[in-house]
Coordinates of C-alpha atoms and ligand atoms in Angstrom, one line a residue:
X208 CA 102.6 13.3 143.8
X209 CA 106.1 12.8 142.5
X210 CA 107.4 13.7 138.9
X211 CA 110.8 12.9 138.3
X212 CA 113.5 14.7 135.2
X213 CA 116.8 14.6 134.8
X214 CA 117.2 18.1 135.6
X215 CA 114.9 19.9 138.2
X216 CA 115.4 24.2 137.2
X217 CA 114.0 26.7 140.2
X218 CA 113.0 29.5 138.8
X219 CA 111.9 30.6 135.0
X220 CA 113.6 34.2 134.4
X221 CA 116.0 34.2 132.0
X222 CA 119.0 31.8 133.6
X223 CA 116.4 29.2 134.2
X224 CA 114.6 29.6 130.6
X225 CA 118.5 29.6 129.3
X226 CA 119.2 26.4 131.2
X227 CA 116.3 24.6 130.6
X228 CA 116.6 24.7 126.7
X229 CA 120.0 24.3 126.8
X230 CA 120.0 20.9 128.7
X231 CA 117.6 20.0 126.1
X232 CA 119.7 20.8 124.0
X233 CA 122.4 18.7 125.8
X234 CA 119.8 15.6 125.4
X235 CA 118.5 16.1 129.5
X236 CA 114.8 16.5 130.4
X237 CA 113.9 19.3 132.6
X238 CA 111.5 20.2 134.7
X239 CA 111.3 24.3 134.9
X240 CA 109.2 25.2 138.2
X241 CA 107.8 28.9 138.3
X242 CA 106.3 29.9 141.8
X243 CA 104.7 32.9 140.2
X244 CA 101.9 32.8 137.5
X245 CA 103.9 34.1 134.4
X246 CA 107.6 33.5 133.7
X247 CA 110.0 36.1 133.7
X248 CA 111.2 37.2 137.1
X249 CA 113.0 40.4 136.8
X250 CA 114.5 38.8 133.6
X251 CA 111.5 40.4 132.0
X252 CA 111.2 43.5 133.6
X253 CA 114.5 44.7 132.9
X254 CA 116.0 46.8 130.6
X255 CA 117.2 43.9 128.4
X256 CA 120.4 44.8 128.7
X257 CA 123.8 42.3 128.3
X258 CA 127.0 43.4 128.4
X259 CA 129.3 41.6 125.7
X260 CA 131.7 42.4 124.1
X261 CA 133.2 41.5 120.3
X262 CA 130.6 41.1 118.9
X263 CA 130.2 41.8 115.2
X264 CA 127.5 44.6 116.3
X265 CA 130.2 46.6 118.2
X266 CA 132.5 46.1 115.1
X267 CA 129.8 47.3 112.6
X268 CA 129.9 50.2 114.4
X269 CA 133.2 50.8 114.9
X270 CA 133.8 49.7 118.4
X271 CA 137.0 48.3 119.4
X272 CA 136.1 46.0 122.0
X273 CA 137.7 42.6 123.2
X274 CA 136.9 40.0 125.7
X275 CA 140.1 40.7 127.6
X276 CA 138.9 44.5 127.8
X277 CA 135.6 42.9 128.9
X278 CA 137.3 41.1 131.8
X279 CA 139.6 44.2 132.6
X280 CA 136.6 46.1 133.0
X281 CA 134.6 43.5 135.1
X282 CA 137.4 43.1 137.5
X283 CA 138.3 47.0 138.0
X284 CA 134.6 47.9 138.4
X285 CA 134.6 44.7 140.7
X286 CA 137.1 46.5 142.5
X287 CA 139.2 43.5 142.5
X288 CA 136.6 41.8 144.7
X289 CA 135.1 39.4 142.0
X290 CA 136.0 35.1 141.7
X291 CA 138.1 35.8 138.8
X292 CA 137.3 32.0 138.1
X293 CA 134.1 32.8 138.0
X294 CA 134.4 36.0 135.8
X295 CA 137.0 34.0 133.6
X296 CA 134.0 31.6 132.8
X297 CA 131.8 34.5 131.7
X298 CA 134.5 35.7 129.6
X299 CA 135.4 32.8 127.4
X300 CA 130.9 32.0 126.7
X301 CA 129.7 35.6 126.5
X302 CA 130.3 35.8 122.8
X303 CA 129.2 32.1 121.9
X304 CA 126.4 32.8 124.5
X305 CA 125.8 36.0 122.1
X306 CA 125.7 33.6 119.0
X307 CA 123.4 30.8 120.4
X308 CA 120.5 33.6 121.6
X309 CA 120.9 35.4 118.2
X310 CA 120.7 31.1 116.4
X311 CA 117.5 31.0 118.8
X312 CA 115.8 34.0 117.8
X313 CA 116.7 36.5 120.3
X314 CA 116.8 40.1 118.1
X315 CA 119.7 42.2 119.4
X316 CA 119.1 46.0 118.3
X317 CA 121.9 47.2 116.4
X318 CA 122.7 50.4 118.6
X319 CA 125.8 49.1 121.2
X320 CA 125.8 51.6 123.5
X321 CA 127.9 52.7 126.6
X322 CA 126.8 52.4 130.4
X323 CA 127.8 52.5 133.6
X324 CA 131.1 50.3 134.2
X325 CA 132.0 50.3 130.4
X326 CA 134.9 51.6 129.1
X327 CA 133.9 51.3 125.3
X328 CA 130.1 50.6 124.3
X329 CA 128.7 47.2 124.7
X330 CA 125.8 47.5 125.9
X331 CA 123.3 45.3 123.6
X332 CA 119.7 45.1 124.3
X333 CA 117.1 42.4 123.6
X334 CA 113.5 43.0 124.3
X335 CA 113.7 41.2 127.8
X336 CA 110.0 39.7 127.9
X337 CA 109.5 38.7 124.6
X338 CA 113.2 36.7 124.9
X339 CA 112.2 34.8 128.1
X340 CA 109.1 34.2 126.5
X341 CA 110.6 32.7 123.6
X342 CA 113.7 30.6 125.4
X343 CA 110.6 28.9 127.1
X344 CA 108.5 28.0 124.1
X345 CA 111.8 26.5 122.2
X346 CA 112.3 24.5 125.4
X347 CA 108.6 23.1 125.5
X348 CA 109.1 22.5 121.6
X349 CA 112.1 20.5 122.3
X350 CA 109.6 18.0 123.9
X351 CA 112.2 17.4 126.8
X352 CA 111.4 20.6 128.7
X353 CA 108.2 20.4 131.1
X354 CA 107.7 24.3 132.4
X355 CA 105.0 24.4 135.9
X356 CA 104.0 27.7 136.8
X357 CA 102.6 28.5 140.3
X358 CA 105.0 25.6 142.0
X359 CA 106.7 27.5 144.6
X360 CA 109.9 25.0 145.6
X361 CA 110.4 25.2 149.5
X362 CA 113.0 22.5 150.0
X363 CA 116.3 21.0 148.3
X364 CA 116.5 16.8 149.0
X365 CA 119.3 15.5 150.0
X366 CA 120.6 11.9 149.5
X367 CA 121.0 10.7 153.2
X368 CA 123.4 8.3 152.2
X369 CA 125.8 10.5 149.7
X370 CA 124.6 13.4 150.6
X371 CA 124.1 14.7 147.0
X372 CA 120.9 16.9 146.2
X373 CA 118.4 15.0 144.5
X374 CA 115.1 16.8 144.1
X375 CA 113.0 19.7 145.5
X376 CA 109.9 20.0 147.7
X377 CA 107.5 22.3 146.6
X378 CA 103.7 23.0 146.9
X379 CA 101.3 23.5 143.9
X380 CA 97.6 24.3 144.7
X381 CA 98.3 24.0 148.2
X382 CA 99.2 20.5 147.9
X383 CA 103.0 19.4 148.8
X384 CA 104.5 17.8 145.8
X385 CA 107.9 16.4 145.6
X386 CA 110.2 17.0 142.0
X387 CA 113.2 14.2 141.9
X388 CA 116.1 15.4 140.4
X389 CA 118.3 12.6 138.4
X390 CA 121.1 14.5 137.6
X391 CA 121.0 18.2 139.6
X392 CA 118.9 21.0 140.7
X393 CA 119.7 24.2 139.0
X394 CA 118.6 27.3 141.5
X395 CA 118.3 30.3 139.1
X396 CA 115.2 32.0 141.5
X397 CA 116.9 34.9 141.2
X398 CA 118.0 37.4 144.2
X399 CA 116.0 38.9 147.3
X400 CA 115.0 42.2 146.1
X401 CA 111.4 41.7 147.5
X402 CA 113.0 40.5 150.8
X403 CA 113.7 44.0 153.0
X404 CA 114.6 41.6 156.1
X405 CA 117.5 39.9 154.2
X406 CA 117.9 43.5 152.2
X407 CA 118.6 45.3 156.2
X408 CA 120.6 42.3 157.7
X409 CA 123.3 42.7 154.6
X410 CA 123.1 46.5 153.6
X411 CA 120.9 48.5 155.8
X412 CA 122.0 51.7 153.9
X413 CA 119.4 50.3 151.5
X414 CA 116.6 50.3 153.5
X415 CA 115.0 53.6 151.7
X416 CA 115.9 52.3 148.7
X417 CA 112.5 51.5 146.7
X418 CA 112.4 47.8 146.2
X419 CA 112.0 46.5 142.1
X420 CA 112.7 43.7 140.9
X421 CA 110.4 40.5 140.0
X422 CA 107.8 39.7 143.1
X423 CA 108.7 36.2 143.5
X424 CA 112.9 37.3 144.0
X425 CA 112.7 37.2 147.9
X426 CA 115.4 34.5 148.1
X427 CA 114.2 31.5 148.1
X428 CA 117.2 30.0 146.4
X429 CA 119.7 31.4 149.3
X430 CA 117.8 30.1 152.6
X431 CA 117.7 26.4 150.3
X432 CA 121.1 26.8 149.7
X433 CA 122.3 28.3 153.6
X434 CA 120.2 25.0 154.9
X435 CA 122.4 22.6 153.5
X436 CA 125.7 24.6 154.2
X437 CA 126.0 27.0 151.1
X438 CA 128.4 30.0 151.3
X439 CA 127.7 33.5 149.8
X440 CA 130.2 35.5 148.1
X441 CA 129.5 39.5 147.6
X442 CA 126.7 40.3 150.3
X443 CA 127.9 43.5 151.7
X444 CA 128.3 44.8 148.1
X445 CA 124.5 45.0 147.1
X446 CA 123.8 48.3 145.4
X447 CA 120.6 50.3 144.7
X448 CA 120.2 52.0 141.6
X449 CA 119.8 55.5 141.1
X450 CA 117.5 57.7 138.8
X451 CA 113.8 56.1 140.5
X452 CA 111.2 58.5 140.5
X453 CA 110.6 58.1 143.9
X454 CA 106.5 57.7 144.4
X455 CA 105.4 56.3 140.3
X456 CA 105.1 53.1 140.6
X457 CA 104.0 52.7 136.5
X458 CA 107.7 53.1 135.3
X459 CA 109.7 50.5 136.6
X460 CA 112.7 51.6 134.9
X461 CA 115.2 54.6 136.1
X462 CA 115.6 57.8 134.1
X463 CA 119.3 58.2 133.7
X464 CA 119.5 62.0 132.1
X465 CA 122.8 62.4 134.1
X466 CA 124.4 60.4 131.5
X467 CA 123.5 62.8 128.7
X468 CA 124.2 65.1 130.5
X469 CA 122.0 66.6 133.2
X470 CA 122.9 67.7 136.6
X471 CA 121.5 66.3 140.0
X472 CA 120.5 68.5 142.6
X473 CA 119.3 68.3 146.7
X474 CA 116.5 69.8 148.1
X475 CA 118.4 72.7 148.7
X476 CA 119.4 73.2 144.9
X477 CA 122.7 72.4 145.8
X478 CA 125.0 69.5 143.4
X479 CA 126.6 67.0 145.7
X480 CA 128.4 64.7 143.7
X481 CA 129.8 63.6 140.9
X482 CA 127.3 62.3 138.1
X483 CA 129.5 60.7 135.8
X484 CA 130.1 58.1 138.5
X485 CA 128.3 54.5 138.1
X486 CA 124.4 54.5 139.1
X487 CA 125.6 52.8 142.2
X488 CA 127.4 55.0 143.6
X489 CA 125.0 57.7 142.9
X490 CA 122.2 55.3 144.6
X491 CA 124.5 55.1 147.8
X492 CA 125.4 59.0 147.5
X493 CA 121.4 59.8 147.1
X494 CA 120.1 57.4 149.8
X495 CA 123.1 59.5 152.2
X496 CA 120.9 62.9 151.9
X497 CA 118.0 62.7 154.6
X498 CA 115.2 62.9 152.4
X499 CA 116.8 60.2 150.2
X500 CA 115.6 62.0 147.0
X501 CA 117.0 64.5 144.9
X502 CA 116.2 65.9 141.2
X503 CA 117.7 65.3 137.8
X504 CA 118.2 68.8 136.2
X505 CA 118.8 69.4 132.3
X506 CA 117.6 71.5 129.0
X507 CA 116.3 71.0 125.8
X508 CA 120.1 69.8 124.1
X509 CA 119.8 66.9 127.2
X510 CA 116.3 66.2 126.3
X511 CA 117.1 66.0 122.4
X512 CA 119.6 63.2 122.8
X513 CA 116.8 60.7 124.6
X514 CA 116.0 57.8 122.9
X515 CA 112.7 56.0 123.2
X516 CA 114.3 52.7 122.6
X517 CA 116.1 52.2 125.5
X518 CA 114.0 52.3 129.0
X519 CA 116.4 54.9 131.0
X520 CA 117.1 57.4 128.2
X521 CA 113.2 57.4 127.2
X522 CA 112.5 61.2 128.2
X523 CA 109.6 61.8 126.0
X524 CA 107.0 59.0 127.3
X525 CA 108.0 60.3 130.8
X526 CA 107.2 63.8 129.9
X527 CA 103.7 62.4 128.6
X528 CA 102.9 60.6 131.5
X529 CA 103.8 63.9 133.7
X530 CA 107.1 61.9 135.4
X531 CA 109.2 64.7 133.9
X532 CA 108.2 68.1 134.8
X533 CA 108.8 70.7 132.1
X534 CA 109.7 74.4 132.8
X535 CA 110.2 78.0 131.0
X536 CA 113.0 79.2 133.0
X537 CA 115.4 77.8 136.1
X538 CA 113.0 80.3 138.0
X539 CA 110.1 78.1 137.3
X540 CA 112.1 75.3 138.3
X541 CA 112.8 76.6 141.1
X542 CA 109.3 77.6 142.1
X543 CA 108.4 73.8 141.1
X544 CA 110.8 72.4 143.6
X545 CA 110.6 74.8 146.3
X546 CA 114.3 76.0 146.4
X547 CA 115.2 79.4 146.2
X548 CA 115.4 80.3 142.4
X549 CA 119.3 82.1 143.4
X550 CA 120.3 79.2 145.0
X551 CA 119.5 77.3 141.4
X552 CA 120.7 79.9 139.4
X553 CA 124.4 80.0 141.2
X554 CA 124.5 75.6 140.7
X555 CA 124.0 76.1 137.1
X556 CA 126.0 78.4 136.6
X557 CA 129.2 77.5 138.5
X558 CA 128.4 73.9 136.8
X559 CA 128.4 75.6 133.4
X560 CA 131.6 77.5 134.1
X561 CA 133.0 74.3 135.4
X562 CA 132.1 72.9 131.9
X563 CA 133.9 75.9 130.3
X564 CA 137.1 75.6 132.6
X565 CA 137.2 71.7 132.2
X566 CA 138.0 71.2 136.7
X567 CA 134.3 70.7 137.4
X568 CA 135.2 70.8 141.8
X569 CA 132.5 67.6 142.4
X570 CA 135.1 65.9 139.9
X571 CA 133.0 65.9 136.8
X572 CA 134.8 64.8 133.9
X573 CA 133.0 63.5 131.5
X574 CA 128.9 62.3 130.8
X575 CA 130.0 59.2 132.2
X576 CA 132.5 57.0 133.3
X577 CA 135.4 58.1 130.8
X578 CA 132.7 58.7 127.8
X579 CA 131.3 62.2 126.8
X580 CA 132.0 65.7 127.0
X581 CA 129.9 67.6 129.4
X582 CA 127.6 70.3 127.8
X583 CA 126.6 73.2 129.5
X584 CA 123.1 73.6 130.9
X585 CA 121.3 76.7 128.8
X586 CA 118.5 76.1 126.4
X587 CA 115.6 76.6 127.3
X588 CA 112.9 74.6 128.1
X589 CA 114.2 73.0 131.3
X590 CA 113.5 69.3 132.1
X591 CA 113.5 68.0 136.2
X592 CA 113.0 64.3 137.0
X593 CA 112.6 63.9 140.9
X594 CA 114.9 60.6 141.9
X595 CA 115.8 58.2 143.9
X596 CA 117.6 55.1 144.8
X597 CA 115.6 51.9 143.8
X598 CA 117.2 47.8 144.6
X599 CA 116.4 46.3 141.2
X600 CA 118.8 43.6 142.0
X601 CA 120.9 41.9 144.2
X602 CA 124.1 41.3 142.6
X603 CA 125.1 38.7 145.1
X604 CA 124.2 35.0 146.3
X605 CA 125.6 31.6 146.1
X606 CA 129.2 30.5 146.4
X607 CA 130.0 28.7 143.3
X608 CA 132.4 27.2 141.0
X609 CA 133.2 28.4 137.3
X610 CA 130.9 25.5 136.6
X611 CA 128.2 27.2 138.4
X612 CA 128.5 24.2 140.8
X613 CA 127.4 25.7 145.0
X614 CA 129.9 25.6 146.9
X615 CA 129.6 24.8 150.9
X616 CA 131.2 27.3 153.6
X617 CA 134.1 24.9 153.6
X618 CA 134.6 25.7 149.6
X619 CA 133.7 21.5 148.6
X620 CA 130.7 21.9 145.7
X621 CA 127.8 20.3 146.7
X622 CA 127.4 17.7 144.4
X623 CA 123.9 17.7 142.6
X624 CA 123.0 21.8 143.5
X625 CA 123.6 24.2 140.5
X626 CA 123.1 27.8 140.7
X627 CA 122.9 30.9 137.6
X628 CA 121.6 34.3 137.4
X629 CA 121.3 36.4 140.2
X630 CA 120.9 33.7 142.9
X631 CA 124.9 33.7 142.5
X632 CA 127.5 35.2 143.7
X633 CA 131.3 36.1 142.9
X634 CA 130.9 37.3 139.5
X635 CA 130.2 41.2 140.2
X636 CA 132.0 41.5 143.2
X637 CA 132.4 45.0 144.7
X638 CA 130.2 46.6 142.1
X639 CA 128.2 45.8 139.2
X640 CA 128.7 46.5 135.4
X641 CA 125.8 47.6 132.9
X642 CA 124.7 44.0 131.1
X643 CA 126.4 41.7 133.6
X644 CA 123.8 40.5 135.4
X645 CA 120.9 39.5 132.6
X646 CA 124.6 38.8 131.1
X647 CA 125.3 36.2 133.7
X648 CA 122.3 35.2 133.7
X649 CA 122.0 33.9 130.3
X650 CA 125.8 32.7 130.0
X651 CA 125.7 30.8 133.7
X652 CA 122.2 29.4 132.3
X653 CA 124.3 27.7 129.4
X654 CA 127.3 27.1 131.5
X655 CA 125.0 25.2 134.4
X656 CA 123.3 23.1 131.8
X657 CA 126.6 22.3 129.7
X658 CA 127.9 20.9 133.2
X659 CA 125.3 19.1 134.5
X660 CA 125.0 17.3 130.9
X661 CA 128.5 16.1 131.4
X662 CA 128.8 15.5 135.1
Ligands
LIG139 C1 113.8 47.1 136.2 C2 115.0 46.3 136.1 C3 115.9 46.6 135.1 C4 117.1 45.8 135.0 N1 117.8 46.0 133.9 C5 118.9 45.2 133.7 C6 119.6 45.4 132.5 O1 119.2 46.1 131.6 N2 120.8 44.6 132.4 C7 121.2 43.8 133.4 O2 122.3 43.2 133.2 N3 120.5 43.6 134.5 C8 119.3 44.3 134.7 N4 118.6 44.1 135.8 C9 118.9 42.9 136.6 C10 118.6 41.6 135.9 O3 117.4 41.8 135.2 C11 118.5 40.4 136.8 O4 119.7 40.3 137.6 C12 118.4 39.1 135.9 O5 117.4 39.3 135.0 C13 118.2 37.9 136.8 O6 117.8 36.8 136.0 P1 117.5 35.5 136.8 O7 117.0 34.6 135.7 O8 118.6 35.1 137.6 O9 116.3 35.8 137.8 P2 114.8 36.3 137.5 O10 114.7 36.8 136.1 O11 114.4 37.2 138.6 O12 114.0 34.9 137.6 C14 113.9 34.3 138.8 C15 112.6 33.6 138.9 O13 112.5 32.6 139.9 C16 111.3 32.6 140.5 N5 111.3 32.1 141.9 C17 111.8 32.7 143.0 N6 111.7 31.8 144.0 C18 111.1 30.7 143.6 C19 110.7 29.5 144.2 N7 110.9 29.3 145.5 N8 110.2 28.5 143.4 C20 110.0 28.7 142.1 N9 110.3 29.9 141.5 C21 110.9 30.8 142.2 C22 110.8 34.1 140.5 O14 109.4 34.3 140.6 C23 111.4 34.5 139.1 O15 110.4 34.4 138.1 C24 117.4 44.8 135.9 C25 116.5 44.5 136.9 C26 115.3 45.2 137.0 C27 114.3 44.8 138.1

């Protein structure tokens, strides 16, 4: 069987919803193929975060933030590694990608907060799920959008005359069935998360890390893409995440108490780095200790500024689902965690008197990254959230142009093969911020479609 569209999208998270409506939009048909049996990849499970900035959110609240800022920060927390063509593109649609979600529905809460990576707040969050959900359905209403779940694509077809991409193999109820491609084939299946081979042949150090992310992300896109000559751009540079408990498997998200201020211990009740840094580096500092666990340590003033809304600072359904332990006194928390209760006693309170003196020796200075003064740890009762280091993402892939065009391994775009999301590479580069990668998934999304309309 053979169905043919102008556009042929792999993979229906939130770049490939994006793109689909969008071509629509652009006056394409699109076919939207979805190996699993719901859409939403890790689109849906994550924390529905996007990092943007000017918006008229951050100035209702008095945040002075600017694209150019935006881009500063990208590039330093990038390390200098990222395609600054390809972060340059982000840039200049983030805030009109802002404006068409918000024109298509997509509620943004009104609390821009700050994260990892972010030098002011601009960190805006959507209710991940329900937005994929609802990118779909506008697509299918457009009457140009045809959305397949269950189709798992295998292959990308190649012209044998001009070489250009011009449809996908893929099988659907264990049959082989063929998707022609008039104008492109948009690869937004996401990353390889799921895929510990391709996880230990890039970054081995990850190889304790739990494994998140959306089932089907086990790179499907990349091995496509590397058949026909693809390059990658940012592969040694894939990061876990800290703040997983490390055996629940019912809350996908991390707890991130460090940020309002908790402490992180070792087994030996000892602090070992620096917990202002971004959750990335704390992944790679955690996965370092040879149990690859260690526990998130704060008091009552921590556990007052959690907020139920947002996924990692949600401290109250954790403590009623018994993720976050609750204790009296350190002593207890000691006792909990088998580590001699001195040994906990002398961490808090050289930390605390580190708080007082302002030269915290670990580095501490601030909640995080430049934001927040530290609090000491003292009121009673005492909070502990065992963590570790989980790959929710991996914020690397495809070679491609601004245009989200893929490039080969000799840098020529292969004509008719589109990737967005997290099956690219080049926008993060050393590091990842907050938002940037649902971010660049929804902005590439647009960015593929716009192109492909016009090429
Ligand atoms: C728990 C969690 C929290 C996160 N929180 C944030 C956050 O708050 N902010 C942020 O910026 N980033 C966050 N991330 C990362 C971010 O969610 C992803 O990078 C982003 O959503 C990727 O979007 P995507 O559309 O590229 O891919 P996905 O949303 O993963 O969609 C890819 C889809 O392609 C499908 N697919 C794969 N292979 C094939 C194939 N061969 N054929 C057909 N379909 C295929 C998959 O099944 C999947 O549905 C988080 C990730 C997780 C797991």
């Amino acid at each position: 069987m053979t169905q043919e569209a102008d556009l042929i999208v792999v993979g229906g998270g939130m770049a490939g919803t994006v793109a689909a409506l969008a071509a629509a939009e652009h006056g394409l048909t699109a076919i939207l193929l979805e190996k699993m049996a719901d859409l939403g990849g890790s689109s849906a499970l994550s924390g529905g975060v996007l990092a943007l900035a000017g918006t008229d959110l951050q100035a209702k609240a008095g945040i002075n933030d600017s694209p150019d800022l935006l881009r500063e920060d990208l590039l330093e927390v990038g390390e200098q590694e990222n395609d600054v063509a390809v972060v340059d593109a982000y840039i200049a649609n983030q805030l009109d990608t802002f404006e068409w979600l918000r024109n298509h529905g997509v509620e943004f809460s009104d609390n821009v907060w700050a994260s990892s990576g972010q030098s002011v707040p601009r960190s805006h969050t959507v209710e991940p799920a329900g937005t994929v959900r609802r990118l779909a359905a506008l697509g299918r209403e457009t009457g140009k959008v045809e959305i397949l779940r269950n189709v798992a694509v295998q292959t990308l077809i190649r012209d044998p005359i001009t070489d250009r991409v011009i449809g996908v193999t893929a099988t659907q109820d264990g049959e082989e069935v063929t998707f022609n491609a008039r104008k492109a084939v948009l690869l937004a299946c996401g990353g390889f998360s799921q895929n510990p081979g391709l996880i230990h042949r890039f970054v081995p150090l990850m190889d304790r890390a739990v494994a998140a992310g959306g089932e089907g992300n086990t790179g499907d896109g990349l091995k496509m893409a590397w058949k026909l000559g693809a390059d990658v751009a940012d592969m040694p540079y894939i990061k876990g995440t800290f703040g997983k408990h490390p055996v629940d498997r019912t809350n996908i998200h991390t707890c991130l108490a460090v940020y309002k201020g908790a402490i992180v211990v070792d087994d030996d009740g000892k602090r070992f780095m620096d917990e202002s840094m971004s959750y990335k580096k704390l992944g790679d500092e955690c996965l370092k200790l040879e149990t690859a666990s260690c526990y998130q340590i704060f008091d009552q003033g921590v556990f007052e500024l959690g907020d139920n809304d947002t996924p990692v600072f949600d401290f109250e359904r954790r403590l009623e689902s018994g993720l976050l332990m609750k204790a009296d006194s350190l002593e207890e928390v000691a006792g909990m965690l088998e580590i001699p209760a001195e040994t906990l006693a002398e961490t808090v309170r050289a930390y605390n008197a580190s708080v007082d003196r302002g030269d915290d020796p670990l580095g501490r200075r601030s909640v995080v990254h430049h934001h927040g003064e530290l609090r000491r740890i003292e009121h009673a009762p005492f909070y502990v959230y065992p963590s570790t280091t989980c790959v929710f993402g991996t914020y690397c892939g495809l070679a491609v142009t601004s245009q989200a065009q893929v490039l080969d391994v000799f840098g020529a775009p292969i004509e008719g093969l589109f990737a967005a999301g997290e099956t690219m590479g080049g926008f993060h580069g050393g590091a990842y911020m907050t938002g940037s990668a649902l971010g660049k998934a929804a902005v590439f999304g647009r960015i593929a479609a716009r192109a492909i309309a016009a090429g």
